[in-house]
Amino acid sequence: MPLSTRESIIALAENHIQQNGYNAFSYYDIAVQLGIKNAAVHYHFPKKKDLLKGVLDKSEQHFQNMVELSKHNDINYMDKLNRFLKIYDDNLNRQNRVCLMGALATDLFTLPDHLRPALNQLVEAMKNWLTQILEEARNAGEFKFDGVASDRAALICSSMAGALQLARVLGNKEYEVIKSQLIKDLIK
Amino acid sequence: MPLSTRESIIALAENHIQQNGYNAFSYYDIAVQLGIKNAAVHYHFPKKKDLLKGVLDKSEQHFQNMVELSKHNDINYMDKLNRFLKIYDDNLNRQNRVCLMGALATDLFTLPDHLRPALNQLVEAMKNWLTQILEEARNAGEFKFDGVASDRAALICSSMAGALQLARVLGNKEYEVIKSQLIKDLIK
DNA sequence: GTCTATATGTCGATAGAC
DNA sequence: GTCTATCGACATATAGAC
């Protein structure tokens, strides 16, 4: 089914943020893409921070959808990990978007204060889910790694975020070699 | 010795870029910090892209200084690696700056085309130097890792970039656990 | 090398008609 | 829900005096 205007605005804003950052797109950019006017976008999201909140909420929802899908369909832990990593793959394949955490981390100190908890919560949720998968997979003998699982989860999150950025600067091959090393390090 | 106006401008611009990104600071910001006027900054760097070029050149020079220092003073490969990682430590300790690659990667598509090669060259130089250190250290039996050295270098660069960003969102402890895992994975 | 002054553009945001 | 019209703030950038 087609997206509502509100949903379309969020999708476009998300794209702009992950393409160029929060401070490099305008209401006008989105209005042109939708064939409407500046003021119509403000009707749906009065302030730019409202729009950012919409993007964060959508991203949280998207992540939770991934979690549910994984619960019902993935038969082993590598499936679950791959479903998580697919979030980054999809960003790479959509014109080299960086991940939302990576894009907003740089802009963080320019954002309204009360939006930082929303980003924190999203990233924490992702890291916690990954931690649990890693821990269970190690207990099941499917993954192997040293140290506590939450540290390994942090390493994977930061590496994947950095991989999308390095891919922009040095080429997409960097992304693949980083990702494959992270996986190899879990199964060797 | 004191910095020239030109050098001060570059230092402030670098700081702004690594704090908030390329699109979130203005000539006015820098002018105020130096106690001069907008137009005086434009005298030294007519266009904003000229200023960015100055920042990239300074960063390249800073990296080459590190390389020279390492050549003459570091007696083993862990010393060399730590000197490299200190670049990231210093960013963390300077009000949670992200690294230059991380900051500019998000802004990349908003930058003048002809500046991308300069960033590419800087990052390539860093990765190549690290590759060589890793390779030599493995041959010398000081480091241990699987795969080709350039892939491991890419992983370390991306992880450290991401670590500075994750530290902003989740707290500085994330940086430490990521860094220490990278080191442990080389010596175990 | 720094100043005043200004040109020109874009941004986020709002009032009020339809 | 979208429009026209507009405001004030701020951006990059330049001309010309000192």
XYZ file of C-alpha atoms (C1' of nucleotides) in Angstrom:
412
model
C 0.000 0.000 0.000
C 1.163 3.546 -0.659
C 2.779 5.621 2.035
C 0.906 8.474 3.655
C 2.399 11.923 3.254
C 3.567 11.729 6.824
C 5.269 8.382 6.247
C 6.848 9.625 3.032
C 8.278 12.634 4.814
C 9.836 10.419 7.454
C 11.300 8.081 4.849
C 12.821 10.972 2.926
C 14.164 12.620 6.069
C 15.740 9.357 7.168
C 17.392 9.080 3.802
C 18.720 12.617 3.933
C 20.109 12.123 7.437
C 21.900 8.916 6.529
C 23.146 10.395 3.280
C 24.408 13.783 4.456
C 23.641 14.269 8.134
C 20.953 16.128 10.046
C 22.235 19.610 9.247
C 22.511 19.195 5.488
C 18.888 18.900 4.422
C 15.940 21.256 4.576
C 12.167 21.176 4.629
C 12.364 22.537 1.109
C 14.345 19.489 -0.090
C 11.640 17.165 1.141
C 8.819 19.324 -0.166
C 10.281 19.266 -3.690
C 10.697 15.490 -3.610
C 7.044 15.087 -2.644
C 5.747 17.755 -5.004
C 4.284 19.780 -2.155
C 5.262 23.010 -0.444
C 7.462 23.826 2.475
C 4.507 24.725 4.693
C 2.804 21.377 4.109
C 5.793 19.572 5.587
C 5.621 21.845 8.632
C 1.982 20.882 9.057
C 3.035 17.269 9.678
C 6.174 18.091 11.642
C 6.075 21.641 13.054
C 9.722 21.687 14.154
C 12.682 19.904 12.675
C 13.201 18.087 15.949
C 9.711 16.608 15.581
C 10.791 15.219 12.248
C 13.923 13.737 13.747
C 11.823 12.135 16.466
C 9.696 10.574 13.728
C 12.808 9.167 12.076
C 14.086 7.725 15.350
C 10.723 6.151 16.116
C 10.557 4.574 12.688
C 14.055 3.198 13.074
C 13.210 1.723 16.470
C 10.154 0.094 14.939
C 12.187 -1.229 12.031
C 14.626 -2.795 14.451
C 11.857 -4.390 16.492
C 10.414 -5.856 13.305
C 13.787 -7.455 12.654
C 13.787 -8.890 16.167
C 10.326 -10.422 15.689
C 11.180 -11.852 12.287
C 14.304 -13.404 13.703
C 12.361 -14.984 16.542
C 9.996 -16.798 14.218
C 12.147 -17.623 11.223
C 15.804 -18.014 12.088
C 16.828 -21.504 12.990
C 20.379 -20.815 14.119
C 22.374 -17.946 15.534
C 24.238 -17.203 12.329
C 20.851 -16.567 10.722
C 20.052 -14.102 13.464
C 23.407 -12.371 13.164
C 23.038 -12.119 9.404
C 19.614 -10.596 9.773
C 21.147 -7.983 12.038
C 24.029 -7.326 9.661
C 21.556 -7.006 6.794
C 20.565 -3.636 8.240
C 24.060 -2.434 7.374
C 24.091 -4.235 4.026
C 20.895 -2.440 3.091
C 22.438 0.901 3.970
C 25.486 0.156 1.839
C 23.259 -0.783 -1.077
C 21.121 2.336 -0.772
C 23.663 4.779 -2.205
C 26.179 4.192 0.553
C 24.080 5.453 3.422
C 25.886 5.462 6.739
C 23.996 3.974 9.670
C 21.719 6.198 11.734
C 23.978 6.003 14.787
C 27.019 6.988 12.744
C 25.266 9.904 11.079
C 23.740 11.281 14.269
C 26.805 10.703 16.441
C 28.680 13.419 14.566
C 25.692 15.770 14.738
C 24.912 14.828 18.335
C 25.918 18.050 20.049
C 23.881 20.114 17.580
C 20.668 18.219 18.342
C 18.030 19.306 20.849
C 18.946 17.825 24.218
C 15.812 15.797 24.707
C 16.394 13.779 21.536
C 19.645 12.266 22.675
C 17.891 9.826 25.026
C 15.845 8.556 22.077
C 19.006 7.825 20.093
C 20.669 6.342 23.148
C 17.709 4.050 23.705
C 17.714 2.835 20.118
C 21.429 2.064 20.082
C 21.243 0.462 23.516
C 18.419 -1.772 22.345
C 20.433 -2.893 19.333
C 23.526 -3.555 21.367
C 21.560 -5.429 24.027
C 19.849 -7.651 21.498
C 23.171 -8.437 19.845
C 24.729 -9.133 23.237
C 22.064 -11.686 24.000
C 22.454 -13.413 20.641
C 26.219 -13.612 21.066
C 25.945 -14.959 24.589
C 23.410 -17.616 23.671
C 25.338 -18.603 20.568
C 28.518 -19.031 22.570
C 26.727 -21.126 25.192
C 25.283 -23.243 22.383
C 28.765 -23.753 20.961
C 27.903 -22.032 17.692
C 30.076 -18.933 18.240
C 33.460 -18.645 19.889
C 34.983 -15.468 21.317
C 36.855 -14.209 24.361
C 35.592 -11.731 26.939
C 32.091 -10.671 27.852
C 29.431 -10.703 25.161
C 28.483 -7.043 25.584
C 32.033 -5.988 24.734
C 31.990 -8.078 21.589
C 28.606 -6.554 20.706
C 30.071 -3.073 21.078
C 32.946 -4.031 18.811
C 30.604 -5.317 16.122
C 28.350 -2.243 16.284
C 31.245 0.173 16.046
C 33.018 -1.810 13.318
C 29.937 -1.969 11.132
C 29.228 1.725 11.597
C 32.832 2.526 10.707
C 32.757 0.086 7.794
C 29.970 2.010 6.067
C 31.989 5.195 6.469
C 35.278 3.699 5.330
C 33.451 2.287 2.314
C 32.505 5.813 1.279
C 36.078 7.037 1.486
C 38.055 4.044 0.220
C 35.471 2.000 -1.680
C 32.876 -0.681 -0.975
C 35.412 -3.476 -0.827
C 36.420 -2.230 2.622
C 32.943 -2.978 3.902
C 33.073 -6.579 2.787
C 36.484 -7.358 4.260
C 35.524 -5.838 7.598
C 32.250 -7.685 7.801
C 33.761 -11.022 6.842
C 36.495 -10.682 9.445
C 33.951 -10.032 12.176
C 32.102 -13.176 11.185
C 35.247 -15.286 10.892
C 36.353 -14.151 14.333
C 33.150 -15.617 15.759
C 33.337 -19.075 14.220
C 37.024 -19.928 14.121
C 55.537 29.564 19.968
C 52.150 31.100 19.344
C 50.046 30.093 16.377
C 49.645 32.434 13.431
C 46.126 33.600 12.660
C 46.075 31.211 9.768
C 47.127 28.288 11.946
C 44.606 29.223 14.608
C 41.828 29.286 12.052
C 42.759 25.810 10.861
C 42.928 24.463 14.409
C 39.502 25.890 15.233
C 37.975 24.640 11.993
C 39.368 21.177 12.616
C 37.826 21.228 16.045
C 34.446 22.321 14.735
C 34.458 19.652 12.035
C 35.301 16.873 14.461
C 32.824 18.186 17.018
C 29.788 18.817 14.816
C 30.635 18.157 11.194
C 31.522 20.342 8.238
C 28.063 21.836 7.764
C 27.496 22.925 11.369
C 30.012 25.729 11.793
C 30.424 29.104 10.163
C 33.110 31.671 9.486
C 31.409 33.770 12.132
C 31.959 31.085 14.789
C 35.678 31.095 14.117
C 35.884 34.874 13.911
C 34.307 35.243 17.351
C 36.669 32.698 18.879
C 39.655 34.615 17.516
C 38.274 38.059 18.310
C 38.389 39.115 14.692
C 35.755 39.670 12.021
C 34.159 37.422 9.490
C 35.983 39.083 6.586
C 39.394 38.523 8.162
C 38.836 34.791 8.104
C 37.903 35.015 4.442
C 41.186 36.799 3.791
C 43.085 33.688 4.881
C 40.669 31.185 3.348
C 38.488 32.760 0.628
C 36.112 29.810 0.299
C 35.071 27.290 2.890
C 36.543 24.539 0.775
C 39.938 26.257 1.055
C 39.593 26.029 4.797
C 38.713 22.362 4.615
C 41.768 21.789 2.443
C 43.855 23.456 5.140
C 42.402 21.122 7.754
C 43.103 18.059 5.619
C 46.669 19.179 4.969
C 47.270 19.750 8.657
C 45.885 16.341 9.505
C 48.106 14.694 6.899
C 51.094 16.495 8.376
C 50.084 15.467 11.898
C 49.933 11.855 10.798
C 53.339 12.052 9.110
C 54.780 13.486 12.315
C 53.471 10.448 14.136
C 55.104 8.187 11.562
C 58.473 9.910 11.993
C 58.275 9.854 15.766
C 57.462 6.164 15.683
C 60.433 5.465 13.431
C 62.903 7.001 15.836
C 61.461 6.223 19.228
C 59.360 3.085 19.278
C 61.283 -0.046 20.034
C 58.571 -2.584 19.374
C 55.410 -2.895 17.310
C 53.049 -2.466 20.220
C 54.652 0.937 20.795
C 53.957 1.829 17.198
C 50.380 0.621 17.385
C 49.783 2.540 20.589
C 51.158 5.684 19.024
C 48.657 5.240 16.211
C 45.788 4.567 18.600
C 46.755 7.639 20.595
C 45.334 9.742 17.758
C 41.933 8.332 18.680
C 42.565 8.605 22.418
C 43.344 12.288 21.959
C 40.093 12.815 20.094
C 38.145 11.099 22.855
C 39.820 13.283 25.446
C 39.161 16.495 23.540
C 35.450 16.740 24.283
C 34.609 13.511 22.498
C 35.684 14.557 19.042
C 35.023 11.954 16.391
C 37.888 11.223 14.025
C 38.257 13.280 10.859
C 37.390 10.353 8.621
C 34.234 9.631 10.596
C 33.102 13.230 10.586
C 33.758 13.833 6.896
C 32.448 10.471 5.727
C 28.907 11.502 6.669
C 29.343 14.903 5.019
C 31.195 13.451 2.032
C 28.543 13.946 -0.634
C 28.051 17.569 0.392
C 31.743 18.398 -0.100
C 33.257 19.885 -3.265
C 34.232 17.008 -5.534
C 37.912 17.832 -5.724
C 38.370 17.519 -1.954
C 37.396 13.884 -1.783
C 40.729 12.738 -3.221
C 42.502 14.604 -0.427
C 40.486 12.762 2.209
C 40.902 9.504 0.360
C 44.666 9.995 0.251
C 44.875 10.727 3.973
C 42.854 7.681 4.981
C 44.700 5.496 2.516
C 48.028 6.628 3.968
C 46.888 5.786 7.485
C 45.577 2.401 6.473
C 48.736 1.594 4.490
C 51.009 2.520 7.354
C 48.986 0.392 9.752
C 48.988 -2.472 7.260
C 52.758 -2.414 7.134
C 53.108 -2.337 10.907
C 50.722 -5.273 11.289
C 52.473 -7.281 8.613
C 55.932 -6.703 10.056
C 54.753 -7.390 13.588
C 53.214 -10.675 12.537
C 56.386 -11.705 10.719
C 58.357 -10.795 13.805
C 56.060 -12.964 15.922
C 54.877 -10.028 18.007
C 51.287 -9.955 16.669
C 49.050 -12.824 15.665
C 46.020 -12.595 13.393
C 44.394 -14.399 10.474
C 43.982 -13.110 6.950
C 45.816 -10.407 5.063
C 47.198 -7.470 7.010
C 45.354 -4.819 4.978
C 42.017 -6.354 5.954
C 42.966 -6.266 9.614
C 44.063 -2.663 9.189
C 40.666 -1.791 7.702
C 38.950 -3.455 10.654
C 40.997 -1.480 13.158
C 40.421 1.848 11.372
C 36.692 1.316 11.140
C 36.372 0.018 14.695
C 38.231 2.976 16.175
C 36.194 5.445 14.129
C 33.002 3.754 15.262
C 34.235 3.553 18.842
C 34.498 7.338 19.109
C 30.948 7.626 17.828
C 29.525 4.900 20.036
C 31.227 6.568 22.992
C 29.226 9.727 22.320
C 25.941 7.859 22.285
C 26.453 5.211 24.968
C 29.317 6.607 27.045
C 33.106 6.558 27.031
C 33.354 3.085 28.485
C 32.398 1.715 25.069
C 35.558 3.194 23.603
C 37.782 1.435 26.100
C 36.251 -2.005 25.682
C 36.438 -1.795 21.901
C 40.026 -0.662 21.893
C 41.154 -3.293 24.364
C 39.507 -6.072 22.370
C 41.289 -4.995 19.218
C 44.600 -5.137 21.039
C 43.857 -8.460 22.709
C 42.904 -9.977 19.360
C 46.408 -9.168 18.099
C 48.422 -10.697 20.906
C 46.456 -13.737 22.006
C 45.847 41.865 7.672
C 41.747 43.546 9.556
C 37.947 46.510 9.269
C 32.841 48.223 7.861
C 29.278 47.404 5.052
C 26.629 44.857 2.198
C 25.025 41.567 -1.466
C 22.766 37.302 -2.020
C 20.983 33.170 -0.741
C 18.872 29.665 2.274
C 17.050 28.167 6.410
C 13.326 27.103 9.979
C 9.077 28.664 11.057
C 4.350 30.906 11.076
C -0.152 33.470 9.689
C -4.034 33.110 7.305
C -6.714 31.802 2.898
C -8.694 27.843 0.610
C -4.002 19.149 4.336
C -2.063 22.188 1.261
C -1.480 26.698 -0.395
C 0.652 31.805 -0.760
C 3.266 34.965 1.414
C 6.431 36.466 4.484
C 9.459 37.084 8.668
C 13.834 37.012 11.107
C 18.032 34.713 11.569
C 22.086 33.232 9.765
C 25.039 31.477 6.012
C 28.884 32.266 2.400
C 31.100 35.633 0.166
C 32.899 40.197 -1.675
C 34.131 45.404 -2.262
C 36.654 48.871 -0.721
C 38.602 51.787 3.294
C 42.304 51.779 6.685
